[in-house]
XYZ file of C-alpha atoms in Angstrom:
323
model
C 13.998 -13.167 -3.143
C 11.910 -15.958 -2.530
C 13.716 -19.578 -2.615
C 13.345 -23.150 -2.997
C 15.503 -25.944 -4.363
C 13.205 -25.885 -7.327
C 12.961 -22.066 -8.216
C 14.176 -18.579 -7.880
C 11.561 -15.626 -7.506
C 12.493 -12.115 -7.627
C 10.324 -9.122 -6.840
C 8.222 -8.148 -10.196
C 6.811 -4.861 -9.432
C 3.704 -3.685 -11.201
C 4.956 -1.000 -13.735
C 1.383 0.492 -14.119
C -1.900 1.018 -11.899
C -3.779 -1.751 -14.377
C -1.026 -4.242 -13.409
C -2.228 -3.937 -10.167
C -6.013 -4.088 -10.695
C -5.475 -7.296 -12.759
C -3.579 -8.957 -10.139
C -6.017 -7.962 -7.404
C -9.113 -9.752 -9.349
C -6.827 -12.413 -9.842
C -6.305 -12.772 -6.133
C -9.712 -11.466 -4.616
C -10.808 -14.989 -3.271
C -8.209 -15.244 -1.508
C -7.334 -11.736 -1.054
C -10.912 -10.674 0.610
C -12.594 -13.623 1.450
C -15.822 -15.575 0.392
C -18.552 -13.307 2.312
C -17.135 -10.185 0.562
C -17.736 -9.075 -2.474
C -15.221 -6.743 -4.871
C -16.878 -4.932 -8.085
C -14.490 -3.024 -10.096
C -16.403 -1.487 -12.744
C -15.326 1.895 -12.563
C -18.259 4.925 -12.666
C -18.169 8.757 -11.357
C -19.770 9.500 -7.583
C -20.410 12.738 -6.769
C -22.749 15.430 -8.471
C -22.213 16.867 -11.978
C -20.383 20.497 -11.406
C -19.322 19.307 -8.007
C -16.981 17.110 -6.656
C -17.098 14.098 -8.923
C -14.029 10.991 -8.242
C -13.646 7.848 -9.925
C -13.159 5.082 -7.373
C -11.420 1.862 -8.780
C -14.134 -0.758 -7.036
C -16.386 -1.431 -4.213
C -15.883 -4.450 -1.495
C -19.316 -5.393 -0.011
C -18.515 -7.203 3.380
C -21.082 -9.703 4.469
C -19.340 -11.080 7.144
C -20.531 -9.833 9.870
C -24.785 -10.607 10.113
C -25.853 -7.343 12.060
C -22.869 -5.009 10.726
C -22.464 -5.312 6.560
C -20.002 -2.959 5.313
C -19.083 -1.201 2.038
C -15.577 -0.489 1.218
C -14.378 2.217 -1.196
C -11.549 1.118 -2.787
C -8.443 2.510 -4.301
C -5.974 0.861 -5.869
C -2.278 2.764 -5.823
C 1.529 2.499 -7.212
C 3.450 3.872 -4.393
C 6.683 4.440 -6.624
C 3.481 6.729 -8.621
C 1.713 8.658 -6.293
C 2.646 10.805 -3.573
C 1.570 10.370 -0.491
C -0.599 13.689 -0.206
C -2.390 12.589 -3.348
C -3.309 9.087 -1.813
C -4.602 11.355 0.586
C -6.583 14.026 -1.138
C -8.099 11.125 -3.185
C -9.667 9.016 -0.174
C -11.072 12.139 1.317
C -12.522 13.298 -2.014
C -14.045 9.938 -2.015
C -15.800 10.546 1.024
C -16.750 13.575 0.492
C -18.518 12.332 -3.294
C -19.920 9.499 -1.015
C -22.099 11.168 0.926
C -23.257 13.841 -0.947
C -24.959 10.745 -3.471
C -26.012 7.666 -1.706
C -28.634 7.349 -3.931
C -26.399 7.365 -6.575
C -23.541 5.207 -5.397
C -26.602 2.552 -4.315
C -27.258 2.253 -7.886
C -23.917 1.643 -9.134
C -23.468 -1.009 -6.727
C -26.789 -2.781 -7.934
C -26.174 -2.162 -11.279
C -22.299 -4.113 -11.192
C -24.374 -6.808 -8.969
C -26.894 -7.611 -11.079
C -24.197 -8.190 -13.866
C -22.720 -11.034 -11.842
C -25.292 -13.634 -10.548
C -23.621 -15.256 -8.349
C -22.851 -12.224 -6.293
C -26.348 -11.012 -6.615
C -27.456 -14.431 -5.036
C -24.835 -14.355 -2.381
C -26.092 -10.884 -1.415
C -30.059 -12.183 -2.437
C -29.550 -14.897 0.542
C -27.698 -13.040 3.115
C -30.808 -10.398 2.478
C -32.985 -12.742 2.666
C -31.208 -15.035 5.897
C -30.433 -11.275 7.960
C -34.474 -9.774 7.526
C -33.783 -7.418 4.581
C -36.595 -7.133 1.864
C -34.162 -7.348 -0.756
C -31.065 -6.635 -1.910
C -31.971 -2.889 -3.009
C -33.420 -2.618 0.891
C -30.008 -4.290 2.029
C -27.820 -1.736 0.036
C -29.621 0.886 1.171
C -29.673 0.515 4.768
C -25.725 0.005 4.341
C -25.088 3.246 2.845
C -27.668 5.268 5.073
C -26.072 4.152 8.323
C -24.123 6.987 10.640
C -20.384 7.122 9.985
C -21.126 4.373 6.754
C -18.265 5.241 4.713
C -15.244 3.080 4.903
C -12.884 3.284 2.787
C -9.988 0.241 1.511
C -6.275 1.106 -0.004
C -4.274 -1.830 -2.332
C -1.040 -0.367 -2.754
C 2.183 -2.522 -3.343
C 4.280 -0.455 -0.529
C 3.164 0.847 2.468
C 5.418 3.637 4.086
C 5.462 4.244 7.868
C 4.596 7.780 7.078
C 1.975 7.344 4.718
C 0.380 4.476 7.218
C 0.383 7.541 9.891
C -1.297 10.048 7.405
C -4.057 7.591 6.991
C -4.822 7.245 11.145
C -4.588 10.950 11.795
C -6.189 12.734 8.661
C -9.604 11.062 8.588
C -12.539 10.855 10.900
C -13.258 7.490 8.948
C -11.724 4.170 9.046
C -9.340 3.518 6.132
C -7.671 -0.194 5.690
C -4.855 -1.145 4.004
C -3.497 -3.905 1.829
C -0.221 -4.265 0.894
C -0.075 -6.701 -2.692
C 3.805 -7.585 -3.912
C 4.152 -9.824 -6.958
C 7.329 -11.989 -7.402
C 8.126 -13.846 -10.873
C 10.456 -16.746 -11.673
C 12.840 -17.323 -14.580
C 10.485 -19.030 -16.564
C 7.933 -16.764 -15.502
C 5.731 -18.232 -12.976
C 4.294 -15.539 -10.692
C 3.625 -15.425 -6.773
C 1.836 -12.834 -5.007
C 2.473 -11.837 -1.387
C -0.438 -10.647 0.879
C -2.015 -10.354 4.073
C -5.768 -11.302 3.308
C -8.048 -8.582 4.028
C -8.645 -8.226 7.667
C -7.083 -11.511 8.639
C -6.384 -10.699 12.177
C -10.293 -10.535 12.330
C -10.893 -13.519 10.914
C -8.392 -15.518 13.071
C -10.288 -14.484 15.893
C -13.808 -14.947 14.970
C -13.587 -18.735 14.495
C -15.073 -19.149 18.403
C -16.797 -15.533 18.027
C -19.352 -13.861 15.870
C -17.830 -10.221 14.635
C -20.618 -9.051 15.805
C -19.893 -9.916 19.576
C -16.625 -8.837 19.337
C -15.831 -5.793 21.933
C -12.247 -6.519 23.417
C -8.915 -6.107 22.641
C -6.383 -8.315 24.359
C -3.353 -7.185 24.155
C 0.354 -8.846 25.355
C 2.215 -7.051 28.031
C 5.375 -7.392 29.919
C 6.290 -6.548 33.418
C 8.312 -3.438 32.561
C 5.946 -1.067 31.689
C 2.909 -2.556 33.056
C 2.252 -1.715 36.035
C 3.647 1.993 35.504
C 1.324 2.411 32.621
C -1.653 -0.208 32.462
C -2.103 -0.326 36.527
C -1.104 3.288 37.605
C -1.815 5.421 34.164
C -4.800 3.673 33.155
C -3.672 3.559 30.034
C -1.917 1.462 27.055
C 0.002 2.563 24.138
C 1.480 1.822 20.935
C -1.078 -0.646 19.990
C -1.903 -1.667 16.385
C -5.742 -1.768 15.715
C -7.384 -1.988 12.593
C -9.159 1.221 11.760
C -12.675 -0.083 10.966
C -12.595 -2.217 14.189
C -11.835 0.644 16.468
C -15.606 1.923 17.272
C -16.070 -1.953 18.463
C -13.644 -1.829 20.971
C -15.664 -0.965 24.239
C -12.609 -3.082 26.689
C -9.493 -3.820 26.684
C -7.550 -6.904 28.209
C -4.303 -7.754 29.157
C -2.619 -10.896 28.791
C 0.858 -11.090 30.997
C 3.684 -12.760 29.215
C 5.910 -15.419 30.964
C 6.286 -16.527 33.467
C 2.554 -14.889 34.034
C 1.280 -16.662 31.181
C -2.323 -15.415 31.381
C -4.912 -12.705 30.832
C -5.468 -11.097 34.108
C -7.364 -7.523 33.567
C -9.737 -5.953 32.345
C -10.503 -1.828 31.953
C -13.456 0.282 30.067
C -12.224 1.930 26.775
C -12.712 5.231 27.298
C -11.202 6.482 23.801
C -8.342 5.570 21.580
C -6.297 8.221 19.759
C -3.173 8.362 17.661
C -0.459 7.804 19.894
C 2.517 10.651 18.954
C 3.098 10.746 14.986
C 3.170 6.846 14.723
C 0.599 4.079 13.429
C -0.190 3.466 16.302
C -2.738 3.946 18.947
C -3.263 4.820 22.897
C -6.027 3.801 25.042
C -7.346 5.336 27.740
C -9.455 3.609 30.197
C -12.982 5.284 32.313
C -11.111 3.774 35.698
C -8.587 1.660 37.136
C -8.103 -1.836 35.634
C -10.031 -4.258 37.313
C -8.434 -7.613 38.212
C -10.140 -10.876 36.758
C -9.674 -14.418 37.691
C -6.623 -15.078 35.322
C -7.317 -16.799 32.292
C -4.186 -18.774 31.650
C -2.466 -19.929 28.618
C -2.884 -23.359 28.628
C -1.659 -26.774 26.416
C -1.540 -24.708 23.189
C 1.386 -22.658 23.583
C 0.192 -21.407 20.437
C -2.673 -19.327 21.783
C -0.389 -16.878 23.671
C -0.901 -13.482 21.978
C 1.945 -12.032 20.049
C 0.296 -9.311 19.399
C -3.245 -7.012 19.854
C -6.111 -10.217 19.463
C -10.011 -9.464 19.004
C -12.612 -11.028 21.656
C -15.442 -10.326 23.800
C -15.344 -9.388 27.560
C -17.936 -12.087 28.563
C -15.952 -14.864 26.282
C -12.778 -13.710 28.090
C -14.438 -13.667 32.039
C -16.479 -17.387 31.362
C -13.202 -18.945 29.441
C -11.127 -21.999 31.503
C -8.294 -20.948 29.141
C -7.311 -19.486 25.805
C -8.505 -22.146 24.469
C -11.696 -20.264 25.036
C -10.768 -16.549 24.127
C -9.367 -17.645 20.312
């Protein structure tokens, strides 16, 4: 329930798939952000007598100048599909994917060119980033190594299915979870995290493109054991398409610490057990940095894993700096 003196909203779950699509192109603004782009004109990839899927849109992401992405998307009921056929579908996606660029590059340009403002946004950032022109910018997306990503909407994410997604695929898959709530005289609310919004928190003093540090909070039991001794760190949330950035990772000491104080070398990140979450494991010991401490905005302190970049994190007076 969500509550005010003025209304009551209860959770209004979507009954079918198309409930779902409509309220995600109600909410894309919002929902993915003005430098990305969702199309959800619906056409076959894949080759005629081989496999051939039906992916329910495409998210162009422009927000990063030397790294534009495209997202396959699929939108899913959980309360309708089973978790092994969320499954089967994203991988048949990739698999249709790369066996026709070509053809998925036209199906993108095609739903573009039926929506000029979207063209132009894609037109200037072409034109701004030293791409011939949009065809040109398309293309060098899709013909990049490892340039299939793929994007889930789904009104319920289970732990389990969340863990299928990290340790099934090769390729990054992110996930949005969209509720919808409705009042008594039917006004509606939609709950979301906006696509990638950790990201975007921390890119307001960095370019994405710089970005090649995870700081992460830690507290004195464990720490040393683990981060000092092991050279490693576990349980950490990441977000799949960020992982092949992450070339460092930093640790910020809670109280009465109150600072980030080391650095180590990624040297590669893997599930960690049968969770949704990650371990890192660093090329040698941590190395000790002069500490970058919290301070005035107590708000700064991470609560959780934060995106930076070493050299913003080794010049910074404070994490004022960092985020």
């Amino acid at each position: 329930m969500l509550w005010n003196k003025n209304k009551t909203y209860v959770d209004y779950p979507f009954e079918k798939e198309s409930d779902l699509e409509e309220s995600v192109n109600e909410v894309k603004l919002k929902l993915f952000g003005s430098n990305r782009i969702y199309l959800d004109d619906k056409k076959k990839i894949g080759h005629s007598g081989k496999t051939q899927n039906l992916p329910d849109g495409y998210l162009i992401d422009l927000t990063n100048d030397k790294d534009p992405k495209i997202f396959v998307v699929e939108n899913d009921l959980a309360s309708h599909q089973h978790l092994k056929h969320i499954a089967v579908q994203i991988l048949e996606f990739s698999l249709s994917f790369e066996a026709s660029k070509v053809k998925v590059k036209n199906i993108i340009k095609e739903m573009l060119q039926k929506r000029s403002q979207e063209w132009k946004l894609c037109e200037d950032f072409a034109r701004t980033n030293g791409f011939e022109n949009v065809d040109f910018l398309l293309e060098t997306i899709l013909h990049k190594k490892d340039s299939f990503n793929a994007l889930l909407v789904i009104d319920e994410l289970s732990e389990e299915l969340e863990t299928v997604l990290i340790s099934r695929f090769k390729f990054p898959v992110e996930v949005i979870t969209l509720k919808r709530y409705r009042s008594n005289d039917n006004e509606i609310l939609f709950e979301f995290d906006p696509f990638l919004n950790e990201v975007t928190e921390d890119t307001e003093k960095i370019e994405v493109s710089e970005i090649d540090t995870l700081v992460v909070p830690a507290r004195e039991d464990g720490f040393k054991e683990e981060f000092l001794d092991n050279n490693r760190w576990y349980a950490v949330r990441i977000n799949s398409s960020m992982i092949p950035k992450i070339k460092y990772l930093a640790v910020y000491q809670v109280a009465p610490i109150s600072a980030i104080t080391y650095i180590a070398e990624v040297k590669n990140i893997e599930q960690f057990r049968d969770t949704n979450k990650y371990i890192i494991y660093f090329t040698e010991p941590a190395k000790k940095i002069n500490a970058v401490p919290l301070g005035t905005n107590k708000g700064k302190a991470p609560q959780s894993s934060r995106y930076s970049s070493k050299q913003k994190i080794l010049s910074a007076k404070s994490l004022d700096g960092v985020f």
